Amino acid sequence: MKVILTQDVDSLGLGGEILEVARGYARNYLIPKKIALEATEDNIKRTEAQRKNIEIKRIKLKEDAQKIKERLAEVVVTIAQKAGEEDKLYGSVTSMDIADGLERQGITIDRRKVILDKPIKSLGEFPVSIKLHPNVTASIKVKVVPEQ
């Protein structure tokens, strides 16, 4: 089934694109959540008319993401956790902890944009990626220290 994306979706494509997806995926998920429209002639014409506005918005979002990336380049997030022997943490540092650490520094980032392959389970410094835009990824340093 052909659909027109109304917004950017990481796993599918960018807003305004016409894609071929499974009928069930379109009818049960994309269309009810208003992520996509069915690709009828009227919807295609309407999207073509809005394409310029979509491009301007996309460029602005990318520029904003670049500014945030520059701001994040110098950021070090320090997280205090209880640690046992051999610098192993009793819990772990997750993307939510990192997002909260950034929030305390005045930078609001959605925790789903913090990319961790696996939770951090030891003390030390770790590089962490943050996906700000489909084409812009920032890197921050997370320092895990023992709780006093």
PDB file of C-alpha atoms in Angstrom:
ATOM      1  CA  MET A   1       0.000   0.000   0.000  1.00  0.00           C
ATOM      2  CA  LYS A   2       1.335   3.452  -0.872  1.00  0.00           C
ATOM      3  CA  VAL A   3       1.362   6.085   1.863  1.00  0.00           C
ATOM      4  CA  ILE A   4       2.645   9.642   2.270  1.00  0.00           C
ATOM      5  CA  LEU A   5       4.571  10.280   5.492  1.00  0.00           C
ATOM      6  CA  THR A   6       3.354  13.342   7.384  1.00  0.00           C
ATOM      7  CA  GLN A   7       6.409  13.436   9.656  1.00  0.00           C
ATOM      8  CA  ASP A   8       9.931  12.068   9.811  1.00  0.00           C
ATOM      9  CA  VAL A   9      10.152   8.462  10.982  1.00  0.00           C
ATOM     10  CA  ASP A  10      13.629   7.058  11.731  1.00  0.00           C
ATOM     11  CA  SER A  11      12.980   3.571  10.395  1.00  0.00           C
ATOM     12  CA  LEU A  12      10.932   4.634   7.327  1.00  0.00           C
ATOM     13  CA  GLY A  13      11.851   7.995   5.865  1.00  0.00           C
ATOM     14  CA  LEU A  14      11.293  11.728   5.891  1.00  0.00           C
ATOM     15  CA  GLY A  15       8.025  13.632   5.936  1.00  0.00           C
ATOM     16  CA  GLY A  16       6.476  14.141   2.504  1.00  0.00           C
ATOM     17  CA  GLU A  17       7.944  10.951   1.019  1.00  0.00           C
ATOM     18  CA  ILE A  18       5.704   8.446  -0.748  1.00  0.00           C
ATOM     19  CA  LEU A  19       6.475   4.895   0.387  1.00  0.00           C
ATOM     20  CA  GLU A  20       5.225   1.383  -0.210  1.00  0.00           C
ATOM     21  CA  VAL A  21       4.444  -0.336   3.125  1.00  0.00           C
ATOM     22  CA  ALA A  22       2.502  -3.383   4.226  1.00  0.00           C
ATOM     23  CA  ARG A  23      -1.260  -2.810   4.202  1.00  0.00           C
ATOM     24  CA  GLY A  24      -1.690  -3.855   7.855  1.00  0.00           C
ATOM     25  CA  TYR A  25       1.146  -1.579   9.009  1.00  0.00           C
ATOM     26  CA  ALA A  26      -0.451   1.370   7.224  1.00  0.00           C
ATOM     27  CA  ARG A  27      -4.056   0.715   8.296  1.00  0.00           C
ATOM     28  CA  ASN A  28      -3.343  -0.332  11.895  1.00  0.00           C
ATOM     29  CA  TYR A  29      -0.453   1.930  12.854  1.00  0.00           C
ATOM     30  CA  LEU A  30       0.635   4.697  10.479  1.00  0.00           C
ATOM     31  CA  ILE A  31      -2.742   6.122   9.447  1.00  0.00           C
ATOM     32  CA  PRO A  32      -4.500   5.974  12.885  1.00  0.00           C
ATOM     33  CA  LYS A  33      -1.520   7.698  14.557  1.00  0.00           C
ATOM     34  CA  LYS A  34      -1.524  10.334  11.786  1.00  0.00           C
ATOM     35  CA  ILE A  35       2.062   9.471  10.846  1.00  0.00           C
ATOM     36  CA  ALA A  36       1.001   8.849   7.245  1.00  0.00           C
ATOM     37  CA  LEU A  37      -1.835   9.451   4.768  1.00  0.00           C
ATOM     38  CA  GLU A  38      -3.063   7.090   2.116  1.00  0.00           C
ATOM     39  CA  ALA A  39      -1.466   8.076  -1.218  1.00  0.00           C
ATOM     40  CA  THR A  40      -4.588   9.131  -3.111  1.00  0.00           C
ATOM     41  CA  GLU A  41      -4.400  11.660  -5.950  1.00  0.00           C
ATOM     42  CA  ASP A  42      -5.811  14.435  -3.738  1.00  0.00           C
ATOM     43  CA  ASN A  43      -3.349  13.739  -0.928  1.00  0.00           C
ATOM     44  CA  ILE A  44      -0.419  13.637  -3.381  1.00  0.00           C
ATOM     45  CA  LYS A  45      -1.440  17.018  -4.870  1.00  0.00           C
ATOM     46  CA  ARG A  46      -1.844  18.523  -1.387  1.00  0.00           C
ATOM     47  CA  THR A  47       1.581  17.245  -0.341  1.00  0.00           C
ATOM     48  CA  GLU A  48       3.231  18.611  -3.488  1.00  0.00           C
ATOM     49  CA  ALA A  49       1.768  22.023  -2.677  1.00  0.00           C
ATOM     50  CA  GLN A  50       3.176  21.839   0.867  1.00  0.00           C
ATOM     51  CA  ARG A  51       6.570  20.422  -0.156  1.00  0.00           C
ATOM     52  CA  LYS A  52       8.296  23.844  -0.051  1.00  0.00           C
ATOM     53  CA  ASN A  53       7.073  24.469   3.511  1.00  0.00           C
ATOM     54  CA  ILE A  54       8.163  20.959   4.508  1.00  0.00           C
ATOM     55  CA  GLU A  55      11.663  21.570   3.085  1.00  0.00           C
ATOM     56  CA  ILE A  56      11.995  24.904   4.918  1.00  0.00           C
ATOM     57  CA  LYS A  57      10.892  23.281   8.176  1.00  0.00           C
ATOM     58  CA  ARG A  58      13.335  20.383   7.660  1.00  0.00           C
ATOM     59  CA  ILE A  59      16.236  22.789   7.046  1.00  0.00           C
ATOM     60  CA  LYS A  60      15.346  24.773  10.179  1.00  0.00           C
ATOM     61  CA  LEU A  61      15.179  21.597  12.284  1.00  0.00           C
ATOM     62  CA  LYS A  62      18.598  20.533  10.998  1.00  0.00           C
ATOM     63  CA  GLU A  63      20.084  23.961  11.789  1.00  0.00           C
ATOM     64  CA  ASP A  64      18.619  23.808  15.303  1.00  0.00           C
ATOM     65  CA  ALA A  65      20.086  20.324  15.751  1.00  0.00           C
ATOM     66  CA  GLN A  66      23.507  21.609  14.631  1.00  0.00           C
ATOM     67  CA  LYS A  67      23.341  24.396  17.248  1.00  0.00           C
ATOM     68  CA  ILE A  68      22.457  21.904  19.970  1.00  0.00           C
ATOM     69  CA  LYS A  69      25.302  19.625  18.801  1.00  0.00           C
ATOM     70  CA  GLU A  70      27.796  22.478  19.165  1.00  0.00           C
ATOM     71  CA  ARG A  71      26.440  23.186  22.651  1.00  0.00           C
ATOM     72  CA  LEU A  72      26.674  19.504  23.633  1.00  0.00           C
ATOM     73  CA  ALA A  73      30.283  19.159  22.425  1.00  0.00           C
ATOM     74  CA  GLU A  74      31.602  20.621  25.691  1.00  0.00           C
ATOM     75  CA  VAL A  75      29.099  18.938  28.025  1.00  0.00           C
ATOM     76  CA  VAL A  76      30.171  16.390  30.629  1.00  0.00           C
ATOM     77  CA  VAL A  77      27.355  14.692  32.532  1.00  0.00           C
ATOM     78  CA  THR A  78      28.392  13.449  35.981  1.00  0.00           C
ATOM     79  CA  ILE A  79      26.205  10.776  37.541  1.00  0.00           C
ATOM     80  CA  ALA A  80      26.707   9.473  41.077  1.00  0.00           C
ATOM     81  CA  GLN A  81      25.746   5.828  41.661  1.00  0.00           C
ATOM     82  CA  LYS A  82      26.276   3.323  44.450  1.00  0.00           C
ATOM     83  CA  ALA A  83      29.216   1.106  43.591  1.00  0.00           C
ATOM     84  CA  GLY A  84      30.609  -2.101  45.034  1.00  0.00           C
ATOM     85  CA  GLU A  85      33.896  -3.902  44.637  1.00  0.00           C
ATOM     86  CA  GLU A  86      35.927  -3.555  41.456  1.00  0.00           C
ATOM     87  CA  ASP A  87      34.013  -0.378  40.515  1.00  0.00           C
ATOM     88  CA  LYS A  88      30.854  -2.309  39.593  1.00  0.00           C
ATOM     89  CA  LEU A  89      27.573  -0.430  40.029  1.00  0.00           C
ATOM     90  CA  TYR A  90      24.729  -1.918  42.067  1.00  0.00           C
ATOM     91  CA  GLY A  91      22.311  -0.662  39.442  1.00  0.00           C
ATOM     92  CA  SER A  92      23.074   0.797  36.052  1.00  0.00           C
ATOM     93  CA  VAL A  93      23.112   4.145  34.278  1.00  0.00           C
ATOM     94  CA  THR A  94      20.380   4.270  31.642  1.00  0.00           C
ATOM     95  CA  SER A  95      19.379   6.738  28.935  1.00  0.00           C
ATOM     96  CA  MET A  96      16.834   8.206  31.364  1.00  0.00           C
ATOM     97  CA  ASP A  97      19.608   8.988  33.907  1.00  0.00           C
ATOM     98  CA  ILE A  98      21.645  10.689  31.186  1.00  0.00           C
ATOM     99  CA  ALA A  99      18.642  12.735  30.005  1.00  0.00           C
ATOM    100  CA  ASP A 100      18.019  13.802  33.626  1.00  0.00           C
ATOM    101  CA  GLY A 101      21.689  14.807  33.958  1.00  0.00           C
ATOM    102  CA  LEU A 102      21.398  16.943  30.834  1.00  0.00           C
ATOM    103  CA  GLU A 103      18.151  18.444  32.174  1.00  0.00           C
ATOM    104  CA  ARG A 104      19.987  19.553  35.344  1.00  0.00           C
ATOM    105  CA  GLN A 105      22.441  21.395  33.080  1.00  0.00           C
ATOM    106  CA  GLY A 106      19.593  23.162  31.276  1.00  0.00           C
ATOM    107  CA  ILE A 107      19.539  21.015  28.116  1.00  0.00           C
ATOM    108  CA  THR A 108      16.277  19.221  27.412  1.00  0.00           C
ATOM    109  CA  ILE A 109      16.735  16.029  25.404  1.00  0.00           C
ATOM    110  CA  ASP A 110      14.175  13.246  24.996  1.00  0.00           C
ATOM    111  CA  ARG A 111      15.540  10.064  26.599  1.00  0.00           C
ATOM    112  CA  ARG A 112      14.689   8.094  23.459  1.00  0.00           C
ATOM    113  CA  LYS A 113      17.280  10.138  21.551  1.00  0.00           C
ATOM    114  CA  VAL A 114      20.086   9.011  23.874  1.00  0.00           C
ATOM    115  CA  ILE A 115      21.760   6.040  22.186  1.00  0.00           C
ATOM    116  CA  LEU A 116      23.171   3.433  24.562  1.00  0.00           C
ATOM    117  CA  ASP A 117      24.061  -0.006  23.221  1.00  0.00           C
ATOM    118  CA  LYS A 118      23.702  -1.346  26.741  1.00  0.00           C
ATOM    119  CA  PRO A 119      23.315   0.287  30.175  1.00  0.00           C
ATOM    120  CA  ILE A 120      26.504   1.485  31.866  1.00  0.00           C
ATOM    121  CA  LYS A 121      27.347  -0.820  34.790  1.00  0.00           C
ATOM    122  CA  SER A 122      30.734   0.412  36.006  1.00  0.00           C
ATOM    123  CA  LEU A 123      32.477   3.575  37.140  1.00  0.00           C
ATOM    124  CA  GLY A 124      34.431   5.664  34.649  1.00  0.00           C
ATOM    125  CA  GLU A 125      34.033   7.915  31.613  1.00  0.00           C
ATOM    126  CA  PHE A 126      31.957   6.821  28.648  1.00  0.00           C
ATOM    127  CA  PRO A 127      31.185   8.463  25.295  1.00  0.00           C
ATOM    128  CA  VAL A 128      27.447   8.536  24.587  1.00  0.00           C
ATOM    129  CA  SER A 129      25.761   9.457  21.293  1.00  0.00           C
ATOM    130  CA  ILE A 130      22.600  11.547  21.045  1.00  0.00           C
ATOM    131  CA  LYS A 131      20.593  11.467  17.816  1.00  0.00           C
ATOM    132  CA  LEU A 132      19.292  15.016  17.433  1.00  0.00           C
ATOM    133  CA  HIS A 133      18.167  14.735  13.807  1.00  0.00           C
ATOM    134  CA  PRO A 134      18.304  11.951  11.201  1.00  0.00           C
ATOM    135  CA  ASN A 135      21.531  13.519   9.866  1.00  0.00           C
ATOM    136  CA  VAL A 136      22.931  15.020  13.110  1.00  0.00           C
ATOM    137  CA  THR A 137      24.367  12.985  15.972  1.00  0.00           C
ATOM    138  CA  ALA A 138      26.102  14.609  18.936  1.00  0.00           C
ATOM    139  CA  SER A 139      28.520  12.982  21.340  1.00  0.00           C
ATOM    140  CA  ILE A 140      28.775  13.748  25.052  1.00  0.00           C
ATOM    141  CA  LYS A 141      30.954  12.422  27.831  1.00  0.00           C
ATOM    142  CA  VAL A 142      29.248  10.685  30.765  1.00  0.00           C
ATOM    143  CA  LYS A 143      31.285  10.409  33.943  1.00  0.00           C
ATOM    144  CA  VAL A 144      30.008   7.824  36.444  1.00  0.00           C
ATOM    145  CA  VAL A 145      31.368   8.417  39.970  1.00  0.00           C
ATOM    146  CA  PRO A 146      30.746   6.622  43.278  1.00  0.00           C
ATOM    147  CA  GLU A 147      27.967   8.031  45.444  1.00  0.00           C
ATOM    148  CA  GLN A 148      29.213   9.631  48.663  1.00  0.00           C
TER     149      GLN A 148
END
